[in-house]
Tab-separated table of C-alpha atoms and ligand atoms in Angstrom:
chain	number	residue	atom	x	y	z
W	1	UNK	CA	0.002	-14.660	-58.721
W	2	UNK	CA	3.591	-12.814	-57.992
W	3	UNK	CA	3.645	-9.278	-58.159
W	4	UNK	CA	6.596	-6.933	-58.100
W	5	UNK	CA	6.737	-3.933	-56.044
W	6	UNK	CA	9.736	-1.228	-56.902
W	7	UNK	CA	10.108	2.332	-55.714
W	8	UNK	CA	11.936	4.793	-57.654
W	9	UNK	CA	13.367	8.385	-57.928
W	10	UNK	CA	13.980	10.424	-54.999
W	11	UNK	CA	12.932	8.818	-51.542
W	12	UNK	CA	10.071	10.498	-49.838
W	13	UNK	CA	8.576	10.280	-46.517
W	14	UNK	CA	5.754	7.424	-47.005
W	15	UNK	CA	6.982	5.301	-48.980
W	16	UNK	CA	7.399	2.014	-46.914
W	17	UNK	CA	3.719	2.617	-46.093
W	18	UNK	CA	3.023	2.254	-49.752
W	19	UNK	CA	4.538	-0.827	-49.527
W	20	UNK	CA	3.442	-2.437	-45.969
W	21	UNK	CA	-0.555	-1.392	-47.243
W	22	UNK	CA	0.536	-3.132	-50.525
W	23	UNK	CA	1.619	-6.337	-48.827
W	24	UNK	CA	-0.741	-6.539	-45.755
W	25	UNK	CA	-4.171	-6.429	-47.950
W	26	UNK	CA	-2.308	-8.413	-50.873
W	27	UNK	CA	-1.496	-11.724	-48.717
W	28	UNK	CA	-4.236	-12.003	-46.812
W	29	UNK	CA	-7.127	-11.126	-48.934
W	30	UNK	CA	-5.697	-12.183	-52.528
W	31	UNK	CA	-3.164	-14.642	-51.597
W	32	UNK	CA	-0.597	-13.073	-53.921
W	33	UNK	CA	3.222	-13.412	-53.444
W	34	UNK	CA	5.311	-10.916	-53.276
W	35	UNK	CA	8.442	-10.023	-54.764
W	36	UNK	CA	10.992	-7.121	-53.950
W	37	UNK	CA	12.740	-5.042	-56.566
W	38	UNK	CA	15.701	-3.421	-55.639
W	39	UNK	CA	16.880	-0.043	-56.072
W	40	UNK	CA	14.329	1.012	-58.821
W	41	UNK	CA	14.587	0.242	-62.288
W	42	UNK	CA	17.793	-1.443	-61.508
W	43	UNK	CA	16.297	-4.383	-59.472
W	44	UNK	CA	14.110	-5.736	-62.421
W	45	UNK	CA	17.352	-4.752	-64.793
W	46	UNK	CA	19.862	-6.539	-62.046
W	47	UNK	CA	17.532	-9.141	-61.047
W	48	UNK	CA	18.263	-7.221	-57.312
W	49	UNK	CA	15.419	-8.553	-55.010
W	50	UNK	CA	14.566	-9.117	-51.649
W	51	UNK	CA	11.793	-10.993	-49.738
W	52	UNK	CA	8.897	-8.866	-49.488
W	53	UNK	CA	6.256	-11.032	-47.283
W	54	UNK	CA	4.119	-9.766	-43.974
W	55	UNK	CA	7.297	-10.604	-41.502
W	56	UNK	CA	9.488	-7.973	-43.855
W	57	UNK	CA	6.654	-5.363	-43.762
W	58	UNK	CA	6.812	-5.271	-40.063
W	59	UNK	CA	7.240	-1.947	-37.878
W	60	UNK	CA	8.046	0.128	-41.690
W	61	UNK	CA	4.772	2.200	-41.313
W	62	UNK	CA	6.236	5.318	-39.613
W	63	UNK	CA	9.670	4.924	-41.111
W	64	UNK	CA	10.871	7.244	-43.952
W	65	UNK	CA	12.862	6.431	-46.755
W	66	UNK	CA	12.361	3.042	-48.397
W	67	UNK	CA	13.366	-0.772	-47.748
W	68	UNK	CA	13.487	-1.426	-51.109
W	69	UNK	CA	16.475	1.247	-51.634
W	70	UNK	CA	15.750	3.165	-55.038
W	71	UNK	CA	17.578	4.719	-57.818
W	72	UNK	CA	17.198	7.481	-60.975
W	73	UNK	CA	18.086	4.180	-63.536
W	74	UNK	CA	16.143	4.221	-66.756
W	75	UNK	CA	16.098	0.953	-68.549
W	76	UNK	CA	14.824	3.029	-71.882
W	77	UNK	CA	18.075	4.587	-71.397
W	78	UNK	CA	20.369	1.184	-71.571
W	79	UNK	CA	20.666	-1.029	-74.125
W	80	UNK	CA	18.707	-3.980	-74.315
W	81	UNK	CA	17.063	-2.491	-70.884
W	82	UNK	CA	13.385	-3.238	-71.600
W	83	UNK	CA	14.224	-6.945	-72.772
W	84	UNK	CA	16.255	-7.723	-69.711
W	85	UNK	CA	12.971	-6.335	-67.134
W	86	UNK	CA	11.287	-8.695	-69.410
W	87	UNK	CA	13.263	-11.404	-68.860
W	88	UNK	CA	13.735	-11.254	-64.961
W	89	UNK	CA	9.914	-11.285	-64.831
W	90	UNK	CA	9.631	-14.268	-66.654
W	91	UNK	CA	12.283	-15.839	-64.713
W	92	UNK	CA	11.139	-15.181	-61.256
W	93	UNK	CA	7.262	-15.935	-62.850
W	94	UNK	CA	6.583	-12.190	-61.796
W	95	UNK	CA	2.969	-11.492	-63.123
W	96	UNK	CA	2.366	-7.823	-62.436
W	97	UNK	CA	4.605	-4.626	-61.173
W	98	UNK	CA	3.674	-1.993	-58.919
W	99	UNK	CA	6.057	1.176	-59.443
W	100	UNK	CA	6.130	3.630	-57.191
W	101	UNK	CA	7.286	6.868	-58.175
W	102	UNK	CA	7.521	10.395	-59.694
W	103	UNK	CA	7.130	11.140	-63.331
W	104	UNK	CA	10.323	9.593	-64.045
W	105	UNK	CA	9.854	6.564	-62.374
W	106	UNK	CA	6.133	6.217	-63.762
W	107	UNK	CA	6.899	7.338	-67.155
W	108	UNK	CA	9.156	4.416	-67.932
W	109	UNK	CA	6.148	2.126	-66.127
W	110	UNK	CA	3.628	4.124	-68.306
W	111	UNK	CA	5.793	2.855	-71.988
W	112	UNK	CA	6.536	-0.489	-70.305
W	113	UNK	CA	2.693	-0.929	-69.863
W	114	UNK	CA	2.243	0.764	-73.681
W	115	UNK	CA	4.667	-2.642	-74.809
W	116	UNK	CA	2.637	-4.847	-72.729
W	117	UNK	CA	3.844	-5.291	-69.248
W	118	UNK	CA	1.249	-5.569	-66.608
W	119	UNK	CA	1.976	-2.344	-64.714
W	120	UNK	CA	0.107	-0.340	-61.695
W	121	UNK	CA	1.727	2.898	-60.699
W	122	UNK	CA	1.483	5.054	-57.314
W	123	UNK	CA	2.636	8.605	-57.002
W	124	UNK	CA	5.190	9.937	-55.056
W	125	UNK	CA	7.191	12.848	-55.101
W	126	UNK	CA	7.655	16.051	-52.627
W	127	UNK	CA	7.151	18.150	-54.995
W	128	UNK	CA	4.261	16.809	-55.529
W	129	UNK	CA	4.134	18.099	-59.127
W	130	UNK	CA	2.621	14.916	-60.704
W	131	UNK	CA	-0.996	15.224	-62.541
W	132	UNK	CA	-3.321	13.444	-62.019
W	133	UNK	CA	-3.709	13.654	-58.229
W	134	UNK	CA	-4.878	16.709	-56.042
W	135	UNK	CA	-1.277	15.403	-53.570
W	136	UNK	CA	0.984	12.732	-53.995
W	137	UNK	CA	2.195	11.237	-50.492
W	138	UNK	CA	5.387	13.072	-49.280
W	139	UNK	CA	4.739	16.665	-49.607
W	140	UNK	CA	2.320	16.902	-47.084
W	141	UNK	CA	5.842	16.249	-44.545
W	142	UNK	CA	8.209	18.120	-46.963
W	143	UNK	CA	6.295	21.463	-46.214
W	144	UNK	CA	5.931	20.878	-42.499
W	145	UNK	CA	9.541	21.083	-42.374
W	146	UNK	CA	10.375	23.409	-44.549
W	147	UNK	CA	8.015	25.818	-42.570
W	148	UNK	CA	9.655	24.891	-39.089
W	149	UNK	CA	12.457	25.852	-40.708
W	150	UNK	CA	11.037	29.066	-41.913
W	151	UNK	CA	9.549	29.382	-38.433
W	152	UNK	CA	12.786	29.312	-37.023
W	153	UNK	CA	14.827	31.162	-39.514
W	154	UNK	CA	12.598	34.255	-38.261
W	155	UNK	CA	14.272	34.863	-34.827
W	156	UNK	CA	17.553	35.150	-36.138
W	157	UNK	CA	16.608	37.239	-39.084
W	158	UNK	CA	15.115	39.517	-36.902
W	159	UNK	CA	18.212	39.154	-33.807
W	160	UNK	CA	20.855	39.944	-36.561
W	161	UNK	CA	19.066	42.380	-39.086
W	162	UNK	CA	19.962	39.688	-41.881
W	163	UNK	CA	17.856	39.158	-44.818
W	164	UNK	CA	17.273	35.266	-44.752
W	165	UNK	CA	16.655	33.144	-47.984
W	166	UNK	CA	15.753	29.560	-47.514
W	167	UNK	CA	16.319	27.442	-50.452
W	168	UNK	CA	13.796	24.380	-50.481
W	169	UNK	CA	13.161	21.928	-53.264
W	170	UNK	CA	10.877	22.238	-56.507
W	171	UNK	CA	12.720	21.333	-59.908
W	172	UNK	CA	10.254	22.417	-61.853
W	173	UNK	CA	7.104	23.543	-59.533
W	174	UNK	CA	7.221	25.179	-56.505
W	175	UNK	CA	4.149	23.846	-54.526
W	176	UNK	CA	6.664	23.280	-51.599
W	177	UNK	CA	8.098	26.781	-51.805
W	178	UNK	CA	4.359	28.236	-52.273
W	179	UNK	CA	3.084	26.278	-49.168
W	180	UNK	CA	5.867	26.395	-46.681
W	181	UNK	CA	6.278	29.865	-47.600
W	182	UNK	CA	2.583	31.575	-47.077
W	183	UNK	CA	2.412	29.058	-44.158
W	184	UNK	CA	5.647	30.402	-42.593
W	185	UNK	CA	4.579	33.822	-43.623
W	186	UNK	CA	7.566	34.180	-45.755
W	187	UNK	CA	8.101	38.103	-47.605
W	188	UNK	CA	9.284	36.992	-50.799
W	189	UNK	CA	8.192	33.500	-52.480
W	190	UNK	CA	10.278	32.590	-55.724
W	191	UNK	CA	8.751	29.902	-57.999
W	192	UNK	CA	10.276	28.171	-61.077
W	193	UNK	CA	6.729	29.202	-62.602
W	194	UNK	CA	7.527	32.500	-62.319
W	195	UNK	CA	10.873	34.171	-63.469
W	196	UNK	CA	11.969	36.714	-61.212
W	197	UNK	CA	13.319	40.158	-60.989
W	198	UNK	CA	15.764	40.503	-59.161
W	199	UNK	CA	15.358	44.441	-58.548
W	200	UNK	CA	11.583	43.795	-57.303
W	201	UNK	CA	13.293	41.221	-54.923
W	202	UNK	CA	15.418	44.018	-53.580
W	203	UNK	CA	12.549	46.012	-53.311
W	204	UNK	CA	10.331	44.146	-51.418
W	205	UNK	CA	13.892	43.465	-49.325
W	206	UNK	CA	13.883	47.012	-48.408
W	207	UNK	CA	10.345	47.993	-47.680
W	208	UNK	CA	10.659	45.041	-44.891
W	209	UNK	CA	13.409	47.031	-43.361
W	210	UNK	CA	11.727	50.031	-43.314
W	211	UNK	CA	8.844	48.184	-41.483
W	212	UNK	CA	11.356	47.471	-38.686
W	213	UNK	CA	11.431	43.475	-39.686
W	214	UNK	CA	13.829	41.668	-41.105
W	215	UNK	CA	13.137	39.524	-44.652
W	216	UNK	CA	12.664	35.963	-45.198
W	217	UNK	CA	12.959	34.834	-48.617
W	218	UNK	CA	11.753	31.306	-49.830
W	219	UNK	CA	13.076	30.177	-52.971
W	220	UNK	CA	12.758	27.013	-55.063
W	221	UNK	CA	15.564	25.219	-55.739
W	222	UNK	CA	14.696	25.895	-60.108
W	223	UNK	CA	13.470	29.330	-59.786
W	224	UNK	CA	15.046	31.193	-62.873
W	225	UNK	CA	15.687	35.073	-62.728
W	226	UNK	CA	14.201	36.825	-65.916
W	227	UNK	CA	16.794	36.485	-68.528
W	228	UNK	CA	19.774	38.783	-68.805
W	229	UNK	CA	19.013	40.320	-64.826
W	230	UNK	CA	21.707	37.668	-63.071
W	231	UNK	CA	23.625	35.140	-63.660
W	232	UNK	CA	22.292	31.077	-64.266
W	233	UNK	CA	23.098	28.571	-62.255
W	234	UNK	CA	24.104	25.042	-63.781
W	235	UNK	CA	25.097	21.496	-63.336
W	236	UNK	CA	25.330	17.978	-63.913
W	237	UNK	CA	22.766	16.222	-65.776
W	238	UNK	CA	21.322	12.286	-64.375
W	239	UNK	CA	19.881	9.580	-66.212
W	240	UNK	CA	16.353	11.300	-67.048
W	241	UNK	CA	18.178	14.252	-68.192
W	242	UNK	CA	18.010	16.474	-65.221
W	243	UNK	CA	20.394	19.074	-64.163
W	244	UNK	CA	21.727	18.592	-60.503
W	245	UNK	CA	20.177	22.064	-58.730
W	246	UNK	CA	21.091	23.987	-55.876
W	247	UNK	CA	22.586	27.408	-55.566
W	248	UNK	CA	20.030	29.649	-56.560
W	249	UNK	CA	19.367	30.843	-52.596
W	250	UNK	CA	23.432	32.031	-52.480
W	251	UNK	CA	23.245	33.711	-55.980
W	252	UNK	CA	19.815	36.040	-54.419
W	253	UNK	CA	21.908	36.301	-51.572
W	254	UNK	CA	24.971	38.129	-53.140
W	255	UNK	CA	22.489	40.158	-54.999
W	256	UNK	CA	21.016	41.143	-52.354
W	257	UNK	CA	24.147	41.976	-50.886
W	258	UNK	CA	25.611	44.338	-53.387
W	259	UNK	CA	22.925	45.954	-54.387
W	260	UNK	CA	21.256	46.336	-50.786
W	261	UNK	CA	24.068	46.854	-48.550
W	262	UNK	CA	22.283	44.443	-46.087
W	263	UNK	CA	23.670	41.343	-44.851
W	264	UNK	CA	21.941	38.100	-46.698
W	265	UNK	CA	22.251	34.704	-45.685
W	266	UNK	CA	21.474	31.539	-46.940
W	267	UNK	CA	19.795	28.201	-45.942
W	268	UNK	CA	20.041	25.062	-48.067
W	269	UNK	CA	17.248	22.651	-46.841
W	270	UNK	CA	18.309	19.909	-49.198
W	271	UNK	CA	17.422	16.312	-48.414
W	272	UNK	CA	16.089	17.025	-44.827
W	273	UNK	CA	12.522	17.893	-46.702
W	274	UNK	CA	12.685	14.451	-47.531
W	275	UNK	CA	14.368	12.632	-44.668
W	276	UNK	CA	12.713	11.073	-41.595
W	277	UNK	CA	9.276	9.994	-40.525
W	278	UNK	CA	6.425	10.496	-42.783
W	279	UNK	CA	3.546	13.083	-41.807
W	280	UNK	CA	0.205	11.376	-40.333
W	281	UNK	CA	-1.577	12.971	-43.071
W	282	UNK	CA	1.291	11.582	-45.684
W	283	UNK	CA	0.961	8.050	-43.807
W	284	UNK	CA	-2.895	8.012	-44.356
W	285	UNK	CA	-2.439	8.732	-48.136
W	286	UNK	CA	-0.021	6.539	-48.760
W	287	UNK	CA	-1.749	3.599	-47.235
W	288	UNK	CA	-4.630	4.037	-49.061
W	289	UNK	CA	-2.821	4.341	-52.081
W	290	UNK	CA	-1.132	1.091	-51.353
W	291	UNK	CA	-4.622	-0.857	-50.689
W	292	UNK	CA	-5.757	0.715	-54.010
W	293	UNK	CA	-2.645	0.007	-56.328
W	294	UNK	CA	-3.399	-3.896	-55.297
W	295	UNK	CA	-7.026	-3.844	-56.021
W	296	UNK	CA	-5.762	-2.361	-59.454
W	297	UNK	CA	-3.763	-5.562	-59.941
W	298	UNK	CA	-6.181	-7.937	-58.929
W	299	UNK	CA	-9.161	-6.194	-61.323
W	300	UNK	CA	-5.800	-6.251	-64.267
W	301	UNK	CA	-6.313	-2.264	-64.641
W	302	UNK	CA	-2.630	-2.473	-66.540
W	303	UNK	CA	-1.331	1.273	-67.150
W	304	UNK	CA	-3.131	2.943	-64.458
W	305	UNK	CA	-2.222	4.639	-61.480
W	306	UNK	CA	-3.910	5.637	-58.399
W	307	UNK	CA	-4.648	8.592	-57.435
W	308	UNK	CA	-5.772	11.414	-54.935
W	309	UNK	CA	-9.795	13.033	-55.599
W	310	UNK	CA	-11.003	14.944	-53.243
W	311	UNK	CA	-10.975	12.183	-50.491
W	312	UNK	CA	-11.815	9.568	-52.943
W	313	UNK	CA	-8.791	7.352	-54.874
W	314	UNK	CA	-9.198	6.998	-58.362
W	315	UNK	CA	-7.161	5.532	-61.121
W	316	UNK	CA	-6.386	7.256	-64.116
W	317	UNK	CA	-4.066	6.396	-66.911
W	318	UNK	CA	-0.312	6.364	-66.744
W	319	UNK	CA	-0.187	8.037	-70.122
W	320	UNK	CA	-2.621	11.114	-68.834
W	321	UNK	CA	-0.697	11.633	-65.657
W	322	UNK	CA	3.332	11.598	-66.744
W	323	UNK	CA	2.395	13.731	-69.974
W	324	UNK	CA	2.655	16.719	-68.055
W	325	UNK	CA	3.798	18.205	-64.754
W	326	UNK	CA	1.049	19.447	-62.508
W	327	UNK	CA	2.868	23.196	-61.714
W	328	UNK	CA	1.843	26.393	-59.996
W	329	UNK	CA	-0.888	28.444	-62.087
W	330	UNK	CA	-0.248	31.966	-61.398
W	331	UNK	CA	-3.135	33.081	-59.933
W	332	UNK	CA	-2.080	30.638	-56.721
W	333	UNK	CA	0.770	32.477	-56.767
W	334	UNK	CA	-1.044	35.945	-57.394
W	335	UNK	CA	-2.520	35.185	-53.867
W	336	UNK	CA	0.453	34.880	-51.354
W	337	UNK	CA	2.046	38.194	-53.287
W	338	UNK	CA	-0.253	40.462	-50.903
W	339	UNK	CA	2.657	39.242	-48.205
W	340	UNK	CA	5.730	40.296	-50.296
W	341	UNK	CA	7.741	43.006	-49.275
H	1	F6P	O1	12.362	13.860	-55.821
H	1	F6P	C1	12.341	15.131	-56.382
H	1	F6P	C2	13.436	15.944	-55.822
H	1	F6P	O2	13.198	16.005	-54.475
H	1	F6P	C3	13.606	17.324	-56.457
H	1	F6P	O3	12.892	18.354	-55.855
H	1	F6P	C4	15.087	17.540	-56.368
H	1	F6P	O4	15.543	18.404	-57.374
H	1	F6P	C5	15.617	16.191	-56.569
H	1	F6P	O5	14.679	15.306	-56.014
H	1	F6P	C6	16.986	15.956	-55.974
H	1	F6P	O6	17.292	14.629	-56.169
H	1	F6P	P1	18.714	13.946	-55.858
H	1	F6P	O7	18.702	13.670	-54.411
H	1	F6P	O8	18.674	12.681	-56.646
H	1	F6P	O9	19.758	14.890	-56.292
């Protein structure tokens, strides 16, 4: 049997580990070859591949990013996309897919498998927003530098008087934001969950001054202010139809600014939550998950995807876990608001 292995969406610490777990049991143990899609969605559209055998899986455990390369193309999105996949798997006699992904990535594997193509999926994202699974791979690292960061950010808040706002990723959820920022014992957290006011924000800004300590404010990269209280930010949209963030940290900053009086700065982590070598915890997940997605394949559970339980990995269906996003409830949030201000 050949079996296609793509990864998808925004790279994230853990992925090649996916991959080498995928390869190492799949060889050996089920004598299954392997082929490499390129770049996503777009290998499979492109017929972009690579050799993916034990040699090319060698040394890629502790390296981030992924040797497969990856990309935000949706083939539901192109004309004729869905026919052409089709048609490179026939031609290279591919029998299966593993995608590995985020809900963008998974929900085009999740219809693909609803038309019939023999899909497995495995989560990934930093945000790890997917449902389905208590943690996809990649957050675990994403939040261990976001709160070095933090960590760090807290000397120089407290040198120069500043009020410091650290702007970390979370489109839509802010487990990062939540984590990193309770763990780095942030005084404001701002979540895309929650709207914020910005008044409260300059509040809590102030009573941390009065307490002789300077503020550190972590904010997600979509947290919204309540309408009508400051002005949206906006951007360019991608292939899945989401808006290019970033800028909400400077926007709280000038706020805080002008109506404080107090000097606010701001930090854009960006793509270093995402860069570099993969957390142990993050490597252990993801290998499992890897060993798992290929037992999915060889017992032809088509439209599933494996997932995190406790400490046991599951499957459950595609369908049931890109319906949705798995987001902050409130009350988690409720908690690490004893800290603000
Ligand atoms: O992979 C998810 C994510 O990390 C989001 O938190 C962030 O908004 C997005 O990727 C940024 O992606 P890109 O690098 O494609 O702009």
């Amino acid at each position: 049997m050949r079996i296609g292995v793509l990864t998808g969406g925004g790279d994230c610490p853990g992925l090649n580990a996916v991959i080498r777990a995928i390869v190492r049991k799949g060889v050996p143990e089920y004598k299954y070859e392997f082929v490499g899609f390129r770049d996503g969605w777009r290998g499979p559209l492109e017929s972009l591949t690579m050799t993916l055998d034990i040699p090319a899986v060698r040394g890629i455990l502790p390296r981030g990013g992924t040797i497969l390369g990856s990309s935000r193309t949706n083939p539901f999105k192109i004309e004729g996309g869905v026919d052409q996949i089709r048609r490179t798997l026939m031609n290279l006699g591919v029998d299966a897919l593993i995608a590995i992904g985020g809900e963008d990535t998974l929900g085009v594997a999740s219809k693909l498998a609803d038309l019939g193509v023999h899909v497995v999926g495995v989560p990934k994202t930093i945000d790890n927003d997917l449902s389905g699974t208590d943690y996809t791979f990649g957050f675990d690292t994403a939040v261990g530098i976001a709160t070095e960061a933090i960590d760090r950010l807290h000397t120089t808040a407290e040198s120069h008087h500043r009020a410091l706002i650290v702007e970390v990723m979370g489109r839509h959820a802010g487990w990062i934001a939540l984590h990193s920022g309770m763990a780095g014992g942030a005084n404001v957290i701002l979540i895309p969950e929650v709207p914020f006011d910005i008044a409260k924000v300059c509040d809590w800004v102030e009573s941390r001054y009065r307490n002789h300590y300077a503020p550190i404010i972590v904010v997600a990269e979509g947290a919204t202010p309540l309408d009508g209280t400051m002005a949206q930010v906006a951007g360019e949209k991608d292939a899945f139809g989401h808006v290019r963030l970033g800028g909400i940290g400077e926007s709280i900053a000038r706020e805080i600014e002008s109506r404080t009086g107090k000097e606010a700065r701001t930090t854009v982590l960006g793509h270093v939550q995402r860069g570099g070598t993969p957390s142990s915890r993050d490597r252990w997940m993801a290998t499992r998950f890897g060993l798992h997605a290929i037992d999915a394949v060889h017992d032809g559970d088509w439209g599933t995807m494996v997932a995190l339980r406790g400490s046991d990995i599951i499957r459950v269906p595609l369908a049931e876990a890109t319906e949705k996003l798995k987001t902050v409830d409130p009350t988690l949030y409720a908690e690490a608001e004893v800290f603000f201000g």
